mmCIF file of N, CA and C and ligand atoms in Angstrom:
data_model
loop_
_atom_site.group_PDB
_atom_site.id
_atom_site.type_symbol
_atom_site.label_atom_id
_atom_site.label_comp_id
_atom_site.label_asym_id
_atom_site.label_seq_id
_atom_site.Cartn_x
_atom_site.Cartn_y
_atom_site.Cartn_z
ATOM 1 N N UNK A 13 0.838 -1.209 0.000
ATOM 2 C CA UNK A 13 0.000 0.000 0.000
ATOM 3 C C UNK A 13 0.865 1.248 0.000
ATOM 4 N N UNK A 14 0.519 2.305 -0.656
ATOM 5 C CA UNK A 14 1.370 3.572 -0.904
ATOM 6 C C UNK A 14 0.561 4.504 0.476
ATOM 7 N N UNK A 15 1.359 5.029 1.409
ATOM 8 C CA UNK A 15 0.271 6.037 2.366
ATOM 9 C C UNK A 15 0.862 6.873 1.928
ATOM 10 N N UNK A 16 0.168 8.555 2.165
ATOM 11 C CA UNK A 16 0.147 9.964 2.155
ATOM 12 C C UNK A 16 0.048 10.163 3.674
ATOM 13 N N UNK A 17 1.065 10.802 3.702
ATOM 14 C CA UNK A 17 1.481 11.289 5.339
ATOM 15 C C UNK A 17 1.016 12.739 5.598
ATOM 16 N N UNK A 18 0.383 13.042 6.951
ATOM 17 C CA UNK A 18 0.680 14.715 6.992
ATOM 18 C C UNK A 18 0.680 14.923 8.458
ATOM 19 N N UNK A 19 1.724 15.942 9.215
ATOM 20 C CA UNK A 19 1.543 15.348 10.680
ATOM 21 C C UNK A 19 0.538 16.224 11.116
ATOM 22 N N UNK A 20 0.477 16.286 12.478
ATOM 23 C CA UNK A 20 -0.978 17.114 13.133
ATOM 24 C C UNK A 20 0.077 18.642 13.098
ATOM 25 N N UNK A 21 1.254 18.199 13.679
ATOM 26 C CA UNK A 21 1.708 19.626 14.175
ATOM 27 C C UNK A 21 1.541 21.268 12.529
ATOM 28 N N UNK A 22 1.295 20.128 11.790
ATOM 29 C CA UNK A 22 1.130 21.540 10.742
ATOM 30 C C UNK A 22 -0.264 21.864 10.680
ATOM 31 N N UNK A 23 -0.753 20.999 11.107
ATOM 32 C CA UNK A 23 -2.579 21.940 11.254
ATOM 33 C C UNK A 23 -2.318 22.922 12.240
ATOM 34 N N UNK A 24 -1.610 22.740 13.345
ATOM 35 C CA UNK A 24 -1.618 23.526 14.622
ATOM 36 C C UNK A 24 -0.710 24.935 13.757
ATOM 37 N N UNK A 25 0.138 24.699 13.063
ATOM 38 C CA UNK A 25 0.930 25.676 12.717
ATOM 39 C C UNK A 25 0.440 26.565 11.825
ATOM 40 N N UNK A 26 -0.471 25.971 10.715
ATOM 41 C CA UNK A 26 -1.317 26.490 9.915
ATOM 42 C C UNK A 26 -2.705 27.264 10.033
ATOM 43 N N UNK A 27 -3.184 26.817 11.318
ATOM 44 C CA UNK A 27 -4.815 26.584 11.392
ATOM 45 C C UNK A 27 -5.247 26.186 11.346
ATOM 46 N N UNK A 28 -5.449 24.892 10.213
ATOM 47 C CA UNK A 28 -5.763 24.077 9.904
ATOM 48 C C UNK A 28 -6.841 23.080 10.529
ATOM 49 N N UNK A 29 -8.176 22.856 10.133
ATOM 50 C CA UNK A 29 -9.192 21.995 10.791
ATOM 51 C C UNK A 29 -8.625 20.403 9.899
ATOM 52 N N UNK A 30 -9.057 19.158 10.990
ATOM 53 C CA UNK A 30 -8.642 18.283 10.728
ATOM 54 C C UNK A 30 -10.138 17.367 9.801
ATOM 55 N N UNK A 31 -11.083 18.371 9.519
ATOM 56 C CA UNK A 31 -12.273 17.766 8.259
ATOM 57 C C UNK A 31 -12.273 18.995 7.279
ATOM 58 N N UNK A 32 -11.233 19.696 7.386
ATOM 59 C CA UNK A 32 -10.935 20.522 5.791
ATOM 60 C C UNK A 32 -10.870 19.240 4.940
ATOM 61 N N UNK A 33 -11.580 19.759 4.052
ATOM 62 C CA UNK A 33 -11.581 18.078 2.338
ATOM 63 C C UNK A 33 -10.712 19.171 1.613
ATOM 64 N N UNK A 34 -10.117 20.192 1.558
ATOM 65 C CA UNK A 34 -8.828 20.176 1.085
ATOM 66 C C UNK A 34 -7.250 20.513 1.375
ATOM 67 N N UNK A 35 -7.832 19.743 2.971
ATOM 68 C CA UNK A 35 -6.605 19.641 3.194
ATOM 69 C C UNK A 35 -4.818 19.197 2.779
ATOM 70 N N UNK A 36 -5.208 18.202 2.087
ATOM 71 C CA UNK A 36 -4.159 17.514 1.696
ATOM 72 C C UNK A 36 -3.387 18.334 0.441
ATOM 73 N N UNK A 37 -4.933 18.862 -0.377
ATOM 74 C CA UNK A 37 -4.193 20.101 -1.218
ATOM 75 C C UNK A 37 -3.403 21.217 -0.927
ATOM 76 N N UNK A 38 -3.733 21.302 -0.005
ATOM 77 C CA UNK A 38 -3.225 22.871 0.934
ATOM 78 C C UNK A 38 -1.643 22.358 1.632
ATOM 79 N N UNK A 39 -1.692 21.013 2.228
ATOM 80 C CA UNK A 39 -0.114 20.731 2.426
ATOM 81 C C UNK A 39 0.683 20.527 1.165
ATOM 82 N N UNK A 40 0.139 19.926 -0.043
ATOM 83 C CA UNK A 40 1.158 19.360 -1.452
ATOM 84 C C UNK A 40 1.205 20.800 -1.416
ATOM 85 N N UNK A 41 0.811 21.948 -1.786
ATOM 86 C CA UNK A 41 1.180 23.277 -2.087
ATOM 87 C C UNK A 41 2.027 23.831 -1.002
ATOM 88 N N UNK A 42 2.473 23.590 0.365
ATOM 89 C CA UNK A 42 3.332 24.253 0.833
ATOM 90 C C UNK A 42 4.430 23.820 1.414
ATOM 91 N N UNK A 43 5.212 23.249 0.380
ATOM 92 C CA UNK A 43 6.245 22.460 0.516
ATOM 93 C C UNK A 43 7.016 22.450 1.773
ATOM 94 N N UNK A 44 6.503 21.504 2.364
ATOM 95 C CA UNK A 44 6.339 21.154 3.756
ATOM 96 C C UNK A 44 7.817 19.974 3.575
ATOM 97 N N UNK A 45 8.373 19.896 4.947
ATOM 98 C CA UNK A 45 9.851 19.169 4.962
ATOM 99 C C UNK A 45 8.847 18.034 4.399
ATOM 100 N N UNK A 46 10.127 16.856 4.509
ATOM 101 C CA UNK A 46 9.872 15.762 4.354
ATOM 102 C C UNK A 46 9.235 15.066 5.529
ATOM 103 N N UNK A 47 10.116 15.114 6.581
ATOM 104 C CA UNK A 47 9.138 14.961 8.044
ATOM 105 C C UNK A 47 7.765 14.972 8.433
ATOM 106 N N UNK A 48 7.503 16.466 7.706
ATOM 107 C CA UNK A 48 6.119 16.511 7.478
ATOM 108 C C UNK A 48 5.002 16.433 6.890
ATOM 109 N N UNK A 49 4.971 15.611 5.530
ATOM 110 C CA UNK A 49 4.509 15.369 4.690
ATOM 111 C C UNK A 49 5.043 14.608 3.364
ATOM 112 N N UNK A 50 4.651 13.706 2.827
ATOM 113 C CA UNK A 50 5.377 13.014 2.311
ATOM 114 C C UNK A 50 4.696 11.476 1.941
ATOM 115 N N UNK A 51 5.219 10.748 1.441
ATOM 116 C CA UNK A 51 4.486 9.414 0.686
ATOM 117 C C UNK A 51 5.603 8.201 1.019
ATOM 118 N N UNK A 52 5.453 6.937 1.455
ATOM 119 C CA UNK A 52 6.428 5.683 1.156
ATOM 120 C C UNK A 52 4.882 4.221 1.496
ATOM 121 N N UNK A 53 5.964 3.078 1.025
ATOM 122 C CA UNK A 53 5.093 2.360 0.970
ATOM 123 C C UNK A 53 5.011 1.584 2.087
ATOM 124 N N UNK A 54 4.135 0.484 2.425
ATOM 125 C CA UNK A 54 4.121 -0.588 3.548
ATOM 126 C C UNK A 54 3.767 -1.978 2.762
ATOM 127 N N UNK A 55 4.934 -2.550 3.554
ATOM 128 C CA UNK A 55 4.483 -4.101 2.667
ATOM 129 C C UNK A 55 4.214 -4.748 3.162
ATOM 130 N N UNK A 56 3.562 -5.539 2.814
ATOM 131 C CA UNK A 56 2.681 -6.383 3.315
ATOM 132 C C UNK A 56 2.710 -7.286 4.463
ATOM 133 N N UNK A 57 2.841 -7.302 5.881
ATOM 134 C CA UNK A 57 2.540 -8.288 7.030
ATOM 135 C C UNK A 57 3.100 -6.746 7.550
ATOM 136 N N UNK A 58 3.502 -5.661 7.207
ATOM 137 C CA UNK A 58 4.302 -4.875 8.380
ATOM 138 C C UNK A 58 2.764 -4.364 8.549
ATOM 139 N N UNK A 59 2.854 -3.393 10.093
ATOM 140 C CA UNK A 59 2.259 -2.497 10.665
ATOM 141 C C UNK A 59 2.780 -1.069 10.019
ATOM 142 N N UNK A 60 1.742 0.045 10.101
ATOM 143 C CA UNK A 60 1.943 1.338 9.285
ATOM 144 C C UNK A 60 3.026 1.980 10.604
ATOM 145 N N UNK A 61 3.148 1.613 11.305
ATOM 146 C CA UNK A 61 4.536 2.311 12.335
ATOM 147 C C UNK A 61 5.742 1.450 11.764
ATOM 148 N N UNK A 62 5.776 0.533 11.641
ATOM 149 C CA UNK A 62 7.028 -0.293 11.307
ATOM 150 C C UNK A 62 7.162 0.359 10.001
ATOM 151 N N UNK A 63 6.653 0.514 8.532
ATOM 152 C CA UNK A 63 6.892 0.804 7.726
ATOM 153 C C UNK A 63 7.224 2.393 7.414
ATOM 154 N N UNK A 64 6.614 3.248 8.428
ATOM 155 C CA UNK A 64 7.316 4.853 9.044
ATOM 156 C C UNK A 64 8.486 4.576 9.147
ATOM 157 N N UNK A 65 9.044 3.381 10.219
ATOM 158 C CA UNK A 65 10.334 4.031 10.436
ATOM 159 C C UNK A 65 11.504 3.329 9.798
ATOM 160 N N UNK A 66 10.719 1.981 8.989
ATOM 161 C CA UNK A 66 11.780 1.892 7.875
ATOM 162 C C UNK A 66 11.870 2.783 6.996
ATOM 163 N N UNK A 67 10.933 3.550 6.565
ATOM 164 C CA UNK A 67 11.663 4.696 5.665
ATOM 165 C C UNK A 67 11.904 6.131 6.902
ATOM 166 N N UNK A 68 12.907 5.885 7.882
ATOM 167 C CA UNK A 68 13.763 6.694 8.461
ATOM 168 C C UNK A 68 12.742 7.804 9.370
ATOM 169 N N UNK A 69 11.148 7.714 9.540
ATOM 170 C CA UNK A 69 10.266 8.744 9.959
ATOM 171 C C UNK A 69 10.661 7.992 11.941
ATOM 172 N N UNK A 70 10.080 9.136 12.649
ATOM 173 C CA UNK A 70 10.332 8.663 14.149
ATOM 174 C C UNK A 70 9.056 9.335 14.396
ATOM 175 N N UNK A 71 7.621 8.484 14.014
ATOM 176 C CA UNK A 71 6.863 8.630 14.907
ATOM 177 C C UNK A 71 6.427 8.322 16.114
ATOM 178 N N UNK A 72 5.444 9.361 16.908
ATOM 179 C CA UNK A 72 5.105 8.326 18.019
ATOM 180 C C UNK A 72 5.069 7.043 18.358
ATOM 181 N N UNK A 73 5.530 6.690 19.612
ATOM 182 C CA UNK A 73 4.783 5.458 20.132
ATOM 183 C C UNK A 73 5.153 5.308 21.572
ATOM 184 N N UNK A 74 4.616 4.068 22.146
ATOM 185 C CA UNK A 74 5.089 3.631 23.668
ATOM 186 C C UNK A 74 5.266 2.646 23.535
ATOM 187 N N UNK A 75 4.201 1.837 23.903
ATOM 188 C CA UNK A 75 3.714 0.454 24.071
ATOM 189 C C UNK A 75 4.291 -0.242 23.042
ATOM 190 N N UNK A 76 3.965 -0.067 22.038
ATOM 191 C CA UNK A 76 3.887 -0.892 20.514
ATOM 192 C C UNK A 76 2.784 -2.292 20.459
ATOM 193 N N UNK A 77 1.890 -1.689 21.517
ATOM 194 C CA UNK A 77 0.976 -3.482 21.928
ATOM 195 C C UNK A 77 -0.891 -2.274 21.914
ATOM 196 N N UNK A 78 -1.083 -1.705 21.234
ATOM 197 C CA UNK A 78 -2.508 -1.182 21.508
ATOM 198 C C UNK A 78 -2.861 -0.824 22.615
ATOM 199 N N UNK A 79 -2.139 -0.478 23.441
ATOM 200 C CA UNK A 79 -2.360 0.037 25.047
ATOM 201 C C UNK A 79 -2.288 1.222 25.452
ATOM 202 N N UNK A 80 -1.278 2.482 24.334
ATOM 203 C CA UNK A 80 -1.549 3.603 25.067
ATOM 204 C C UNK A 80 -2.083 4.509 24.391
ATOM 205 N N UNK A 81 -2.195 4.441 22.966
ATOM 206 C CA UNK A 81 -2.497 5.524 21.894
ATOM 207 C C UNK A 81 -2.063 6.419 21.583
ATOM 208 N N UNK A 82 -0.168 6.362 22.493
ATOM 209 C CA UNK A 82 0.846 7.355 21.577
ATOM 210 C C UNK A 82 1.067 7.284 20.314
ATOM 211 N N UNK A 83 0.405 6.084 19.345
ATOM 212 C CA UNK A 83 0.960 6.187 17.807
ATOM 213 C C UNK A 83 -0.481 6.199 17.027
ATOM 214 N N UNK A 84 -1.570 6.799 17.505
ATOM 215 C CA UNK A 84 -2.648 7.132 17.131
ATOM 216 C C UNK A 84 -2.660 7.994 15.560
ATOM 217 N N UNK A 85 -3.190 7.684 14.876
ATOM 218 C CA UNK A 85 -3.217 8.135 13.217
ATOM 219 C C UNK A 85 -5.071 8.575 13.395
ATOM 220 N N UNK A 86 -5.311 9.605 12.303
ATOM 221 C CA UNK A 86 -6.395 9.417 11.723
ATOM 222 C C UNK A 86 -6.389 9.663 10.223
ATOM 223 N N UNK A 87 -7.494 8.700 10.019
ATOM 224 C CA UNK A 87 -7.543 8.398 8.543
ATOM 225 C C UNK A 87 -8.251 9.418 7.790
ATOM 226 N N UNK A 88 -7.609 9.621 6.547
ATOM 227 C CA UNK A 88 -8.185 10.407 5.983
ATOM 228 C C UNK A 88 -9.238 9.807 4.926
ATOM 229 N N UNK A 89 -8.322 8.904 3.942
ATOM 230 C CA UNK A 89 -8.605 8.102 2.986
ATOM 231 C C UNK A 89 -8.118 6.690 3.422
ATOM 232 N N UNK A 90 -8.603 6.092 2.504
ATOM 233 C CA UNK A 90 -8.735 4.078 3.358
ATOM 234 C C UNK A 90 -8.506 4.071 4.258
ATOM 235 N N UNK A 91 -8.189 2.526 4.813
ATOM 236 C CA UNK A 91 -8.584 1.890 5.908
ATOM 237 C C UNK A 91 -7.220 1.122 6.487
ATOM 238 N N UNK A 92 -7.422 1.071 7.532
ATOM 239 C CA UNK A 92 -6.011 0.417 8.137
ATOM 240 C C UNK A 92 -6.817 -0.220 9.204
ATOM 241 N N UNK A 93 -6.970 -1.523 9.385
ATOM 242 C CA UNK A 93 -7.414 -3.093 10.102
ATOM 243 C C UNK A 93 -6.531 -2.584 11.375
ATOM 244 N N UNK A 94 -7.140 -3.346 12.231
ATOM 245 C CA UNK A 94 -6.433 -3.780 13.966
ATOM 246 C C UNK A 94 -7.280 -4.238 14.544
ATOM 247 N N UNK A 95 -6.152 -5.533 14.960
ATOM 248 C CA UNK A 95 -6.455 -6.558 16.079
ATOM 249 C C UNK A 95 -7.768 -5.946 17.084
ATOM 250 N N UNK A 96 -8.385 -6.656 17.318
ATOM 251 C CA UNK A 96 -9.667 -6.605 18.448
ATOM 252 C C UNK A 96 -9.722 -5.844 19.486
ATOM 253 N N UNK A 97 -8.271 -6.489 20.212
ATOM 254 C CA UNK A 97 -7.836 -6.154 21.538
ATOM 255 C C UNK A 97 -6.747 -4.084 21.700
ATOM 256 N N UNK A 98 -7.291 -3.318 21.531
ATOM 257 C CA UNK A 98 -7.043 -2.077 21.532
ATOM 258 C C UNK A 98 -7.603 -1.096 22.512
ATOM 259 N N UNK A 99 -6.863 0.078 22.587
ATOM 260 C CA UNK A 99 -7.660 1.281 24.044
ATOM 261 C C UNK A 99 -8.688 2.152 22.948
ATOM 262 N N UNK A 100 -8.637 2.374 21.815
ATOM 263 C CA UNK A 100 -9.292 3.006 21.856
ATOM 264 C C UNK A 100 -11.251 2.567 21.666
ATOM 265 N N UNK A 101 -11.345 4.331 22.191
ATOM 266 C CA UNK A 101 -13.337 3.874 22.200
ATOM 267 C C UNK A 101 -13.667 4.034 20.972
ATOM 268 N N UNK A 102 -15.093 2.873 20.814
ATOM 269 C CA UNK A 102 -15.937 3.207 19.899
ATOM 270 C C UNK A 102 -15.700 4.900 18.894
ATOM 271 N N UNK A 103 -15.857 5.359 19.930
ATOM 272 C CA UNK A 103 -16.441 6.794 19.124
ATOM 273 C C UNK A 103 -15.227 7.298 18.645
ATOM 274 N N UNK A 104 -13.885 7.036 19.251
ATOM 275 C CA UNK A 104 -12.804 7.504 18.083
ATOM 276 C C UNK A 104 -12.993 6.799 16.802
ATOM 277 N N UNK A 105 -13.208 5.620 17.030
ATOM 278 C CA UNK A 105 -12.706 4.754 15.771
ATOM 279 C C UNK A 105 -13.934 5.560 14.674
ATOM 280 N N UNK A 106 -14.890 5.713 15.230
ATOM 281 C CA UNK A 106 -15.844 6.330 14.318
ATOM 282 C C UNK A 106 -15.543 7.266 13.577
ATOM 283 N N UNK A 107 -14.651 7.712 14.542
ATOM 284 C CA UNK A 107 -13.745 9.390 13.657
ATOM 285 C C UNK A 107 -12.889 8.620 12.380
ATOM 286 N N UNK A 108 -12.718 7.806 12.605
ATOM 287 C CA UNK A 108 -11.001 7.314 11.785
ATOM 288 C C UNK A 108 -10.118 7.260 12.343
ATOM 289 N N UNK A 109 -10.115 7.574 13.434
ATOM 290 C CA UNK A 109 -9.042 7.217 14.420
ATOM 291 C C UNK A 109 -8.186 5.333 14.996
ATOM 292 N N UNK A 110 -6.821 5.284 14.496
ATOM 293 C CA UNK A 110 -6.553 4.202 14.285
ATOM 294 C C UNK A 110 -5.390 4.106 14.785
ATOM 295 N N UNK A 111 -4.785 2.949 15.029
ATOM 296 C CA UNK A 111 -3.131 3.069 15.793
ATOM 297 C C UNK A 111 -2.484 2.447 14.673
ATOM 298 N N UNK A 112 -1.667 3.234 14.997
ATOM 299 C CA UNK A 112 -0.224 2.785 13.924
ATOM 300 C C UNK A 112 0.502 1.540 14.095
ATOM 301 N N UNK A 113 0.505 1.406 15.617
ATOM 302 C CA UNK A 113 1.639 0.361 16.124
ATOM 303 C C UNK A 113 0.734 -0.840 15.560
ATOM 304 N N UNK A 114 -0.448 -1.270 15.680
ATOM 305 C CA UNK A 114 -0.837 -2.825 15.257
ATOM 306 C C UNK A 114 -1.777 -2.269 14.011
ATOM 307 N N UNK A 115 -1.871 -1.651 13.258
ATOM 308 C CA UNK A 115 -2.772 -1.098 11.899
ATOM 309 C C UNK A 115 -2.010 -1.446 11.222
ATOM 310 N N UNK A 116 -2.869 -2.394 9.908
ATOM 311 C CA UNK A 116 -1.984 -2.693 8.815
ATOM 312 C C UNK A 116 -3.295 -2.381 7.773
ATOM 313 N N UNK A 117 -2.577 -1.182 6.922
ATOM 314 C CA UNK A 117 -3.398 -1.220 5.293
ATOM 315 C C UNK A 117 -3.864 -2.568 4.919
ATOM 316 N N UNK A 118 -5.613 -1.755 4.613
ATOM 317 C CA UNK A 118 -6.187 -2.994 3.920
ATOM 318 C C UNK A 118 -6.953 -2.037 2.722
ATOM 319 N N UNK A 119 -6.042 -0.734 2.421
ATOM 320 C CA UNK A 119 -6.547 -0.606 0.820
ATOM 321 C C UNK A 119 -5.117 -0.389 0.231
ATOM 322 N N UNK A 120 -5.012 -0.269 -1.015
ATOM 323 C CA UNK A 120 -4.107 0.325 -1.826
ATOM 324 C C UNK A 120 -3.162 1.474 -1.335
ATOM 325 N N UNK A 121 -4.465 2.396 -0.891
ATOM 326 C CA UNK A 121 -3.791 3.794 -0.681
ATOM 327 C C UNK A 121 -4.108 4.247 0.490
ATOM 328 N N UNK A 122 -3.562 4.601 1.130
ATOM 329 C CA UNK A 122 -3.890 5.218 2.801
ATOM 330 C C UNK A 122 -3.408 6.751 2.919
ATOM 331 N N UNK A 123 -4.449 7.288 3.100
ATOM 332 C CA UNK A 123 -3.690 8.991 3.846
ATOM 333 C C UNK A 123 -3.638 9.230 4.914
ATOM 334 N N UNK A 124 -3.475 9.559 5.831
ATOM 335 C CA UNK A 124 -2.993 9.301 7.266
ATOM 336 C C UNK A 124 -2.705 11.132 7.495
ATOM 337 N N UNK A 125 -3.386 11.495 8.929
ATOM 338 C CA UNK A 125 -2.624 12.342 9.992
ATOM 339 C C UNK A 125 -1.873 11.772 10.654
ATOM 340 N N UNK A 126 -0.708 11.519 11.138
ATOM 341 C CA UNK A 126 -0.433 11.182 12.254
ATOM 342 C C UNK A 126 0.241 12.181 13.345
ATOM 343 N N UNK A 127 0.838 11.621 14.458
ATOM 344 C CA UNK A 127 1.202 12.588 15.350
ATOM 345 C C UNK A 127 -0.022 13.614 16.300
ATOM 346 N N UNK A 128 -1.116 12.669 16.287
ATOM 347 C CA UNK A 128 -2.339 13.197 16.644
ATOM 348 C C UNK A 128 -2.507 13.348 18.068
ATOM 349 N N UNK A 129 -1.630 12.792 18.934
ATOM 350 C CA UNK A 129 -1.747 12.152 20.479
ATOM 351 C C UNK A 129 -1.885 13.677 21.219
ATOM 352 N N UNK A 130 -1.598 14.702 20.472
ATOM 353 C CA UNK A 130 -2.141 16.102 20.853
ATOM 354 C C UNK A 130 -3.696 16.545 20.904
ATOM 355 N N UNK A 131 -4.285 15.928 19.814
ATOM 356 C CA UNK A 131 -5.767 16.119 19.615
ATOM 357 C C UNK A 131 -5.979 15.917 21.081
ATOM 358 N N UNK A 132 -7.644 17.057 21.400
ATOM 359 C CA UNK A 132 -7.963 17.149 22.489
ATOM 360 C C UNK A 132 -8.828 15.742 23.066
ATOM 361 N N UNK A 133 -9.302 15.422 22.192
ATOM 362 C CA UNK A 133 -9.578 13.785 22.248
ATOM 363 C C UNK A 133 -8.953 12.643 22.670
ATOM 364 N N UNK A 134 -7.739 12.810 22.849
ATOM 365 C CA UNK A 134 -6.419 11.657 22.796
ATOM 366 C C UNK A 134 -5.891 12.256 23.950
ATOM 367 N N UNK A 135 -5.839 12.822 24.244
ATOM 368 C CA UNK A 135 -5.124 13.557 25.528
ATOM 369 C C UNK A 135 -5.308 12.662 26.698
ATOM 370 N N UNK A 136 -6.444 12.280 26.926
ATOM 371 C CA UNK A 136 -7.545 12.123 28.154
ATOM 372 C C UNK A 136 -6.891 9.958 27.932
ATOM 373 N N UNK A 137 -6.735 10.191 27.173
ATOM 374 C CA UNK A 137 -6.506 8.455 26.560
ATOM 375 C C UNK A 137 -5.167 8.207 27.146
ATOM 376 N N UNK A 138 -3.986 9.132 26.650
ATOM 377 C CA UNK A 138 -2.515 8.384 27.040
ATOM 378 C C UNK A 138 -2.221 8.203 28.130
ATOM 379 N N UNK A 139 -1.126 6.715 28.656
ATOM 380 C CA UNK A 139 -0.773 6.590 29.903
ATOM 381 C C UNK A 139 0.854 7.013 29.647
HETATM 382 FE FE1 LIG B 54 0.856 2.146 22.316
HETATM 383 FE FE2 LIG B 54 0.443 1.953 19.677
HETATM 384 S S1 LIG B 54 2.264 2.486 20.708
HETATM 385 S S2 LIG B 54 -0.995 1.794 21.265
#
């Protein structure tokens, strides 16, 4: 699967609302580091954190086991699967809200916020 990366800290820097639908246009136009925006792929059995930091990214995490929701993503476009056993509630996941550490792409293409563990939502979640 090819993901589209964009972290939270440039909404905060920008203004940026996290259900702008053109968002993603608004980061390709402001040539944002690489850190912060950017594309690589995940192959197949990895998790979307394992495949971050083989291509050299250092996102969040703690646990690496679905327990604290330091590597919390939300989805923009497709879908990224996880195991049963996870912290987060219902009503994030409803958002798109997904963990990196055990999420593995189950479309083609994934766009991803990550670096979200700031959202005022997630706050209340980390140990
Ligand atoms: Fe703790 Fe993913 S690193 S839930």
């Amino acid at each position: 699967s090819e993901v589209t990366y964009l972290n939270y800290d440039v909404l905060t820097d920008f203004g940026w609302e996290t259900d702008d639908e053109d968002l993603l246009r608004k980061a390709a136009a402001e040539d944002l580091d690489e850190v912060d925006y950017g594309q690589f792929e995940v192959q197949p059995g990895q998790s979307l954190l394992e495949a971050a930091e083989d291509h050299d990214h250092a996102w969040p995490f703690a646990c690496r086991g679905g327990a604290c929701a330091n590597c919390a993503v939300m989805l923009l476009d497709g879908e990224l699967s996880m195991p049963a056993s996870h912290v987060l509630p219902s009503e994030l996941m409803e958002r798109g809200i997904r963990l990196s550490c055990n999420g593995m792409p189950v479309t083609a293409e994934l766009t991803v916020l990550y670096n979200i563990k700031h959202m005022p939502e997630l706050e209340d979640l980390l140990l």
